[in-house]
Coordinates of C-alpha atoms in Angstrom, one line a residue:
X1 CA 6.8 -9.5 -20.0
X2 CA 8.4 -12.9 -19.8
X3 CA 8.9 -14.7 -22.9
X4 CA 7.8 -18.4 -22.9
X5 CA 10.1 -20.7 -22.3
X6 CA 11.3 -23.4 -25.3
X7 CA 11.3 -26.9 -24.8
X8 CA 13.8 -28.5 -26.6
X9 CA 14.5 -32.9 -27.8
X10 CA 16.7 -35.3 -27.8
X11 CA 17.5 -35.6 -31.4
X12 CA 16.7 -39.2 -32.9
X13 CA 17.6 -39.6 -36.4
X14 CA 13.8 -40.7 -37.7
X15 CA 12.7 -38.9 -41.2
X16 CA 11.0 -35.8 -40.6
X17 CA 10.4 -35.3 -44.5
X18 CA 6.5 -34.8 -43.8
X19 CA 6.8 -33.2 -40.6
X20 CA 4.2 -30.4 -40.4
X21 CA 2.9 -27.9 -38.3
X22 CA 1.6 -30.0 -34.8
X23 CA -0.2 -27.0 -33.0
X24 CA -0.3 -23.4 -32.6
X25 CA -1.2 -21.5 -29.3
X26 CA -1.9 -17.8 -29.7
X27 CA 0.0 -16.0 -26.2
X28 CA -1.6 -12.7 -24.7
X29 CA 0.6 -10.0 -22.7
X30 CA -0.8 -7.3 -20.9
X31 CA -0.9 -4.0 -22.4
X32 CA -1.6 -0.2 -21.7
X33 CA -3.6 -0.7 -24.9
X34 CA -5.2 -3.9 -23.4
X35 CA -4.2 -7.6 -23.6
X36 CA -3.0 -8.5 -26.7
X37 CA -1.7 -11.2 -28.9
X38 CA 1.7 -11.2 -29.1
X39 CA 3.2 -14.4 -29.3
X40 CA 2.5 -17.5 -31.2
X41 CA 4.0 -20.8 -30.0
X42 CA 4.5 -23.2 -33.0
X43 CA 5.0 -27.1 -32.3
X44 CA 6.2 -29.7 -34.9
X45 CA 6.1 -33.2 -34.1
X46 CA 8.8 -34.6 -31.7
X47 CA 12.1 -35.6 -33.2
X48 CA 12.0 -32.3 -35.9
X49 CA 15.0 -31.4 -34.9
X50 CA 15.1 -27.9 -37.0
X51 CA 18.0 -26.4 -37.0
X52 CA 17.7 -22.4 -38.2
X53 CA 14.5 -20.7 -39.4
X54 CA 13.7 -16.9 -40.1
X55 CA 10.6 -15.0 -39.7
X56 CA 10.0 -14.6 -43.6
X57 CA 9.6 -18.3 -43.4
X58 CA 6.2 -18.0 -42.1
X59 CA 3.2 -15.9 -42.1
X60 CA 0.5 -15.3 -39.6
X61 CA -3.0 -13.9 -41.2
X62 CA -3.8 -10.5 -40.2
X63 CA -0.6 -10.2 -38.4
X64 CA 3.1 -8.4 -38.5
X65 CA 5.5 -10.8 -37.7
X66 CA 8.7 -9.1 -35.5
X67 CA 11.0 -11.7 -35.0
X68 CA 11.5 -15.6 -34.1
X69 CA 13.2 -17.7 -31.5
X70 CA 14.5 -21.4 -31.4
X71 CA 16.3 -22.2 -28.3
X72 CA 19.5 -23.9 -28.2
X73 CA 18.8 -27.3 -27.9
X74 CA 20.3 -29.8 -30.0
X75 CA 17.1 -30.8 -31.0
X76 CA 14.0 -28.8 -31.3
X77 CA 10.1 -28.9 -32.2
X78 CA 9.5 -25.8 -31.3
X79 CA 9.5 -21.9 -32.0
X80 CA 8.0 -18.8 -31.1
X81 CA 6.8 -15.7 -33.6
X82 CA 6.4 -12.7 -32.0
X83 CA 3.7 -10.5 -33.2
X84 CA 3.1 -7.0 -33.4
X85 CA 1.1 -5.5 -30.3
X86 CA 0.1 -2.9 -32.0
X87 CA -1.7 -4.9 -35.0
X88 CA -5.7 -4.1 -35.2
X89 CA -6.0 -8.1 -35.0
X90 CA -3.8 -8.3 -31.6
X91 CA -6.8 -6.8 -30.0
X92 CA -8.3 -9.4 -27.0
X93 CA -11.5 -7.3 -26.7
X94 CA -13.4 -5.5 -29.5
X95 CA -16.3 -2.6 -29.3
X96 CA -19.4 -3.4 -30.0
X97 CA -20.6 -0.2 -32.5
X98 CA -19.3 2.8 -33.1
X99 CA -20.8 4.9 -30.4
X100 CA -18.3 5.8 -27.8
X101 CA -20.2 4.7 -24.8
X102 CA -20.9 1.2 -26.5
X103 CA -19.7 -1.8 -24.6
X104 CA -16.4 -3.7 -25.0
X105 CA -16.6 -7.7 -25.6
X106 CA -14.0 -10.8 -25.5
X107 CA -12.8 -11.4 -28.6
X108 CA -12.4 -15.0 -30.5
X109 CA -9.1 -15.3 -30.6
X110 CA -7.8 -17.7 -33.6
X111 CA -4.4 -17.9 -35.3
X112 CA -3.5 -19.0 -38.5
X113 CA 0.0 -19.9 -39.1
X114 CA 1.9 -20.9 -42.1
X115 CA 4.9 -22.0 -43.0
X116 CA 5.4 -20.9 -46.0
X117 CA 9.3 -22.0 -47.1
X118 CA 10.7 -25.6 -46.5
X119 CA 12.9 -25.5 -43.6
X120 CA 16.0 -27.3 -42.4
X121 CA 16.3 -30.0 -40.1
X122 CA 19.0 -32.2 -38.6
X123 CA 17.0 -35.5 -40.4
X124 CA 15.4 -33.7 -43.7
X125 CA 13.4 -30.5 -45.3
X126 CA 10.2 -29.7 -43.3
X127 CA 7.6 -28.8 -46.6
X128 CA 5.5 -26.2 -45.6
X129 CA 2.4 -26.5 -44.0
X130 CA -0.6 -24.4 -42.4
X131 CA -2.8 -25.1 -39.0
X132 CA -5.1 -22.6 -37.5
X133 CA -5.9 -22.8 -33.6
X134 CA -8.0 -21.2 -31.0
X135 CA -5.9 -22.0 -27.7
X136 CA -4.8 -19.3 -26.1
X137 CA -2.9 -18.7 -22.7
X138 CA -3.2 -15.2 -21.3
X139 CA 0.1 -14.3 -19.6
X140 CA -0.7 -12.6 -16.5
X141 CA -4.4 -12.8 -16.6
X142 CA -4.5 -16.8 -15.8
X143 CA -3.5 -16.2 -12.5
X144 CA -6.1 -13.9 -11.2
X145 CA -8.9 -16.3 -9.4
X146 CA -12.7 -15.4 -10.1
X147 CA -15.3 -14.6 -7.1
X148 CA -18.1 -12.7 -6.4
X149 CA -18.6 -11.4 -2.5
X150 CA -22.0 -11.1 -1.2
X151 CA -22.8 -7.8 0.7
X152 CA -24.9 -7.7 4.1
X153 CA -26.7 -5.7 1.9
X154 CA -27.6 -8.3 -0.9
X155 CA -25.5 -6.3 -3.5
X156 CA -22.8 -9.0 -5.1
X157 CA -19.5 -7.5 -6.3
X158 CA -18.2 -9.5 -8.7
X159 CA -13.9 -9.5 -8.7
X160 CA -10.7 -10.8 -9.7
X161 CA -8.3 -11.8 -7.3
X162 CA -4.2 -12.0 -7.5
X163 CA -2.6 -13.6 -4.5
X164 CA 1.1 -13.9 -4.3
X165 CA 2.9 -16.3 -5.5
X166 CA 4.2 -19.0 -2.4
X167 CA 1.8 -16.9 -0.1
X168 CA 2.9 -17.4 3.3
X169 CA -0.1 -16.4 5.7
X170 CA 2.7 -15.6 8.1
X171 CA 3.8 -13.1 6.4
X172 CA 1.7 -9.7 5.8
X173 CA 1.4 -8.7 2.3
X174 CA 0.0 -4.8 0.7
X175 CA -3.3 -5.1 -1.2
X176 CA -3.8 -2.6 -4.4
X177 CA -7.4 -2.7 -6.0
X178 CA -7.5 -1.2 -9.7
X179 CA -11.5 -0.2 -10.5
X180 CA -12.0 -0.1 -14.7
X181 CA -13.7 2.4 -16.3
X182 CA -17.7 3.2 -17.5
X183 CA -16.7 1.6 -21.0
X184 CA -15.6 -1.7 -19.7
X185 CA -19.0 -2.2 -17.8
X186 CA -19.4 -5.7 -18.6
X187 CA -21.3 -9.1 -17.2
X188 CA -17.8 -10.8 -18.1
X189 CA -15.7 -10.9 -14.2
X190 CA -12.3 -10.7 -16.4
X191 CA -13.1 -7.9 -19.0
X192 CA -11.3 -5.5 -16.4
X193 CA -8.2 -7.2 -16.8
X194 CA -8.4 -7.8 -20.6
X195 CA -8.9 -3.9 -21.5
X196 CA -5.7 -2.2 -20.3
X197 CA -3.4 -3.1 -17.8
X198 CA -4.5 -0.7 -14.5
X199 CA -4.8 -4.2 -13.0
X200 CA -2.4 -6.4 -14.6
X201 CA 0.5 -3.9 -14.4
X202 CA 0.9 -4.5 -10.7
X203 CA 0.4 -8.9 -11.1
X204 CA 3.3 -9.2 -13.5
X205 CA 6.4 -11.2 -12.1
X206 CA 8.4 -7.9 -12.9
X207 CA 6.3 -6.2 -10.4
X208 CA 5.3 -8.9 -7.9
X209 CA 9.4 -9.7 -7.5
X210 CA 9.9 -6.4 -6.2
X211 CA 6.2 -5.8 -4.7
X212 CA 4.6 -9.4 -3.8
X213 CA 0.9 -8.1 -3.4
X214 CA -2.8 -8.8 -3.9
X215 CA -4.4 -7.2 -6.4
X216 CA -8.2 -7.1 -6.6
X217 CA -10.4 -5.9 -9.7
X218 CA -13.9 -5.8 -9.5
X219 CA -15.9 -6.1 -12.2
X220 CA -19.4 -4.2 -12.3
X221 CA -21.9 -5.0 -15.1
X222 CA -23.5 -1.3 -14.3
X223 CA -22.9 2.3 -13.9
X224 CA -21.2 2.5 -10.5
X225 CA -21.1 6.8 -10.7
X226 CA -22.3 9.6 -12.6
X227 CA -21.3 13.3 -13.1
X228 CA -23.7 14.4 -10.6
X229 CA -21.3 13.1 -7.8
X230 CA -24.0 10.8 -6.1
X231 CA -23.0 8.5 -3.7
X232 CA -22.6 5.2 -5.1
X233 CA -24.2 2.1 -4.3
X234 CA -21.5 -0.1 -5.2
X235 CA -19.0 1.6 -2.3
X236 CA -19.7 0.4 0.8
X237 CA -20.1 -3.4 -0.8
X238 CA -16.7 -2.8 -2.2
X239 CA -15.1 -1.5 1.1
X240 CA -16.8 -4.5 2.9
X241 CA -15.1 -7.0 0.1
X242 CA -11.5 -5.7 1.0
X243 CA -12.4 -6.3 4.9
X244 CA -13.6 -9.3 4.0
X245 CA -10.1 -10.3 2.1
X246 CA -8.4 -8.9 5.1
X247 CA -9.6 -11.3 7.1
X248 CA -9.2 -14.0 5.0
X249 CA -5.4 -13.3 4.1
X250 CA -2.9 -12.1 6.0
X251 CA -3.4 -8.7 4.2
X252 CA -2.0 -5.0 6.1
X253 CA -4.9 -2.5 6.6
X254 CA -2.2 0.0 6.6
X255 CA -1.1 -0.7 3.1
X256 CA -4.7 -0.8 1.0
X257 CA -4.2 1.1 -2.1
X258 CA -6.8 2.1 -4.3
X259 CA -7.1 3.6 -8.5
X260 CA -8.8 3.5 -11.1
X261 CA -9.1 5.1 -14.5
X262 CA -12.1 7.9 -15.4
X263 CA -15.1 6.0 -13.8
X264 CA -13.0 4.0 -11.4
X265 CA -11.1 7.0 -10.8
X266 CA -14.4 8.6 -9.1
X267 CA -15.3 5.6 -7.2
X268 CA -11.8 6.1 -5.8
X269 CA -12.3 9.6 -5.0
X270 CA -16.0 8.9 -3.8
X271 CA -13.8 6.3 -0.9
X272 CA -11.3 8.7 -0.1
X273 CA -14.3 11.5 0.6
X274 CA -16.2 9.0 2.8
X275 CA -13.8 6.9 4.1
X276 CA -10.6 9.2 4.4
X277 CA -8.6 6.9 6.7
X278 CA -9.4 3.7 5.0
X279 CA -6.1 4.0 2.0
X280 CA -2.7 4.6 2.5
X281 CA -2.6 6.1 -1.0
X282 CA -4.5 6.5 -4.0
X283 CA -3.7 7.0 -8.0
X284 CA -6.5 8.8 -9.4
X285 CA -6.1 8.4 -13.6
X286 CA -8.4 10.5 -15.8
X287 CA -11.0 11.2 -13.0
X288 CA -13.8 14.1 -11.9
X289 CA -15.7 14.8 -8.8
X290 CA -17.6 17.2 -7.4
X291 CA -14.7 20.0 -5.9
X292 CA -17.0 21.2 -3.3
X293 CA -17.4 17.8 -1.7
X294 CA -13.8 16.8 -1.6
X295 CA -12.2 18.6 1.3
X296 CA -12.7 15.2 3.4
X297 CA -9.7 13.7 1.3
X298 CA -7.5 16.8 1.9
X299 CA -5.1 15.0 4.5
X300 CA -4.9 11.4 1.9
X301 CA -2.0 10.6 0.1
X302 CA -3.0 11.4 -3.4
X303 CA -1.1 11.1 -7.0
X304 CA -3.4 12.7 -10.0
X305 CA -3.2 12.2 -13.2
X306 CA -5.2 14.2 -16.1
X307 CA -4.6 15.2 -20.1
X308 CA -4.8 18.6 -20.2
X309 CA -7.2 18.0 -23.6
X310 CA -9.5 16.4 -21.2
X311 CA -12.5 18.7 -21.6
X312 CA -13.8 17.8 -18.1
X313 CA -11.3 16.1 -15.6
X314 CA -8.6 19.0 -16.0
X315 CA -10.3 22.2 -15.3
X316 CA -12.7 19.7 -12.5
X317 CA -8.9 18.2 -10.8
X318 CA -7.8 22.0 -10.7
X319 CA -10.7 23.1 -8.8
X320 CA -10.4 20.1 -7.0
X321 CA -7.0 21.0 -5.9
X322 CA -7.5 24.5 -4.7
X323 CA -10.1 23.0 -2.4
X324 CA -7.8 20.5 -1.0
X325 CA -5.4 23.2 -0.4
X326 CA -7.7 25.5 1.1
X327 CA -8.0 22.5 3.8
X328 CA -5.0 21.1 5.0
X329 CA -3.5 19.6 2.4
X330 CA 0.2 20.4 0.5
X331 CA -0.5 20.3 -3.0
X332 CA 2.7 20.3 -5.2
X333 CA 2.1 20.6 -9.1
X334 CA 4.0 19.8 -12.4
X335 CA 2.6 20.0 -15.9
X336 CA 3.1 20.1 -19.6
X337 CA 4.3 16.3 -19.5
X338 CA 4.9 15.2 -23.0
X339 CA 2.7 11.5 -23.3
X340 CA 5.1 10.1 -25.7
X341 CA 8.2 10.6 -23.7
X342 CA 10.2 7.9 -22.9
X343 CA 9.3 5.8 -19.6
X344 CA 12.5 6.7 -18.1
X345 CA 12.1 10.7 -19.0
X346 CA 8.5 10.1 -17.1
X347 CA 9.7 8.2 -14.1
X348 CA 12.3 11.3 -13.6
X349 CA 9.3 14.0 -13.3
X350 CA 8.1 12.3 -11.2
X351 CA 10.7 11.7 -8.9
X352 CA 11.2 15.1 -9.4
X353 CA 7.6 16.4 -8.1
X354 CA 7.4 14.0 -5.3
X355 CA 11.0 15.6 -4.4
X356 CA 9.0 19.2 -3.7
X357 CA 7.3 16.9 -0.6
X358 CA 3.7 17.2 0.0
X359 CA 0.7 15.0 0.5
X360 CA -1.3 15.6 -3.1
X361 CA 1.0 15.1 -6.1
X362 CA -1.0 16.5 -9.5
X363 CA 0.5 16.1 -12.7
X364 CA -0.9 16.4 -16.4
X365 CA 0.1 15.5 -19.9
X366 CA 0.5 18.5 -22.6
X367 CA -2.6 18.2 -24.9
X368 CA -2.1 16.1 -28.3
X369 CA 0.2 14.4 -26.8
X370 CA -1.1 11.1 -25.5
X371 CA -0.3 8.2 -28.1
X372 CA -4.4 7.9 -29.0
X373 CA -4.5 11.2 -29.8
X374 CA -2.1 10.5 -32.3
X375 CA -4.5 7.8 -34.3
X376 CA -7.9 8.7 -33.4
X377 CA -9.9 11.8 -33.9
X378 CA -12.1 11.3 -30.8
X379 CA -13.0 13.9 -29.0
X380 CA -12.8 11.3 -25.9
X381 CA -8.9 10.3 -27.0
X382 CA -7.6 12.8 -24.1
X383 CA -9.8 11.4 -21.9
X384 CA -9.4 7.4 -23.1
X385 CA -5.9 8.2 -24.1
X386 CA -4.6 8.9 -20.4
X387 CA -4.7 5.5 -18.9
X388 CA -3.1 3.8 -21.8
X389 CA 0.2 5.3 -20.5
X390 CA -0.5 5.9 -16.8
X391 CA 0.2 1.9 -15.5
X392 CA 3.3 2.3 -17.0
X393 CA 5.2 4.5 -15.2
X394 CA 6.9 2.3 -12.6
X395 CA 7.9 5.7 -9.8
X396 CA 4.2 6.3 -9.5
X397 CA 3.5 2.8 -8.6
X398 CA 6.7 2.8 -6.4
X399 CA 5.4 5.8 -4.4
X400 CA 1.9 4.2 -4.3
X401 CA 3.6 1.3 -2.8
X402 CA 5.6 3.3 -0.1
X403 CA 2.8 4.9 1.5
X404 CA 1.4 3.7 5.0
X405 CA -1.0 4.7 7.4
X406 CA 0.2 6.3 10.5
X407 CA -1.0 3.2 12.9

């Protein structure tokens, strides 16, 4: 992620003695963990002009401070502390209770910042000083619109939009909808793109330079599926909202894409079994269905991806698979991934399995190896686990990308 960008002064040669802390704003980056705090943007009056600080001249309460940047203008009021993503206090969203199916909510973000040594300027000693702020820009996540589409139907699917920066509606861009999980139902639109990055991953301005794309996230405020594979009422309202953006952008019905993570997963499988020709492709993360119901989907372009510690979307996807098979489809397999490999190591198997050809690509993780199964003793860290690593392996999204339909 992009880091902000300093501003820097003319110097003037006025007594900065007294000079304290001006403002604070907390930054958010996206995050396979969710969007977290992990930069804070400190402003001293105009005319500081400091000249060299380090980061043990500050402190940040309830933080770990990494590092700290001054530009290189000859005059400066400002600096940036990066924090550490992994702090319990980067968190933008918080459970409420300890049950694992209680909700997620948006957390208050503040920052406290102090300076705790006198620094050096070019026109005196700054003394130290403290200031506490709640402003906060969230990098990536500002630039997703809010809406809500109204189905013929009455039902109203709340979403969040990405449209491409400079859009040019004479030029035809790929749509990619991400659908969150059953623990971020929410009646907030953005929670989806505050608790992981299944959205966000694919609005960054890495990913946009190479891929400029919509990306759509609904947001549901109830159960959208269940384990008894029921057909849900949210599908056909969420189908109609993508031929809705169609025609309102100059978007290619042969490059929709649809995943989603456990929940969002099944509504994605649900689509595919009802609506086979709809998606180019689809990234399945973490996600179940009934097997006997799926040979519809056998002729999609599918990616899976499961722990195999996942007590109920492992031994489901394999049964899934042998149906596909049984119908049409090339299935091509590689397991025993290790979770905590590096991305590059990842983005090689990958490459590797999509090299064996095929239509449906299934690959797991080796069990106890996902990064939350490291820190939590959950029996639904397998399960949860899986998507905090899946939106960052680059060469599934590129494959998702390549995918058309045959017009």
């Amino acid at each position: 992620m992009k880091k902000l960008i300093l501003t820097g002064l003319t110097c003037a040669m006025a007594s900065t003695a007294y000079a304290q802390i001006e403002s604070v704003t907390a930054v958010t980056t996206p995050n396979g963990l969710g969007q977290r705090v992990t930069q804070a943007v400190v402003n001293y009056p105009e005319n500081t002009c400091l000249t060299a600080v380090q980061k043990t001249d500050f402190s940040v309460e309830n933080r770990t401070i990494t590092g700290v940047t001054l530009n290189d203008a000859k005059c400066v009021n400002q600096l940036v502390l990066e924090l550490d993503p992994q702090d319990t206090d980067a968190a933008t969203t918080e459970k409420l209770g300890n049950d694992r199916s209680a909700p997620y909510t948006e957390r208050h973000i503040s920052l406290t910042v102090k300076q705790v040594n006198s620094l050096t300027s070019q026109s005196g000693q700054v003394k130290p000083s403290e200031f506490t702020s709640s402003k906060v820009i969230n990098q990536v996540v500002d630039d997703f619109q809010q809406a809500e589409f109204k189905d013929e139907s009455g039902v109203v699917v709340k979403y969040n939009l990405f449209v491409p920066k400079n859009y040019d509606p004479n030029k035809s861009y790929p749509l990619v909808m991400f659908i969150h999980d059953a623990g971020s139902t929410n009646s907030n639109v953005k929670h989806t793109l505050l608790q992981g990055n299944g959205a966000t991953s694919f609005a960054g301005p890495e990913w946009q330079a190479k891929h400029p794309a919509f990306v759509l996230a609904p947001q549901f405020d109830h159960a959208i599926v269940n384990d008894k594979s029921e057909d849900p009422a949210d599908l056909e309202p969420t189908i109609n909202l993508i031929k809705s953006l169609v025609k309102q952008y100059n978007i290619d019905p042969n490059r929709l894409y649809t995943t989603g993570q456990s929940g969002g997963a099944m509504m994605s499988i649900a689509m595919n079994i009802k609506h086979p020709d709809f998606f180019a492709a689809s990234y399945i993360v973490a996600g179940q269905w009934e097997p006997s119901v799926t040979a519809p989907m056998a002729k999609n372009n599918i990616f899976v991806l499961v722990s195999e510690n996942d007590a109920k979307a492992f031994p489901t996807e394999n049964e899934i698979m042998k149906v596909l098979a049984e119908n049409g489809a090339t299935v091509k397999e590689s397991h025993g991934w290790n979770a905590q490999a590096p991305v590059t190591e990842l983005n090689e198997k990958v490459n590797a399995l999509l090299a064996q050809g095929g239509n449906i690509h299934y690959a797991s993780f080796t069990g106890g190896t996902l990064p939350m199964e490291q820190n939590s003793q959950s029996k639904g860290a397998a399960h949860m686990g899986t998507w905090q690593v899946a939106y960052n392996i680059d060469a599934i999204k590129e494959w998702l990308f390549s995918q058309r339909k045959a017009k």
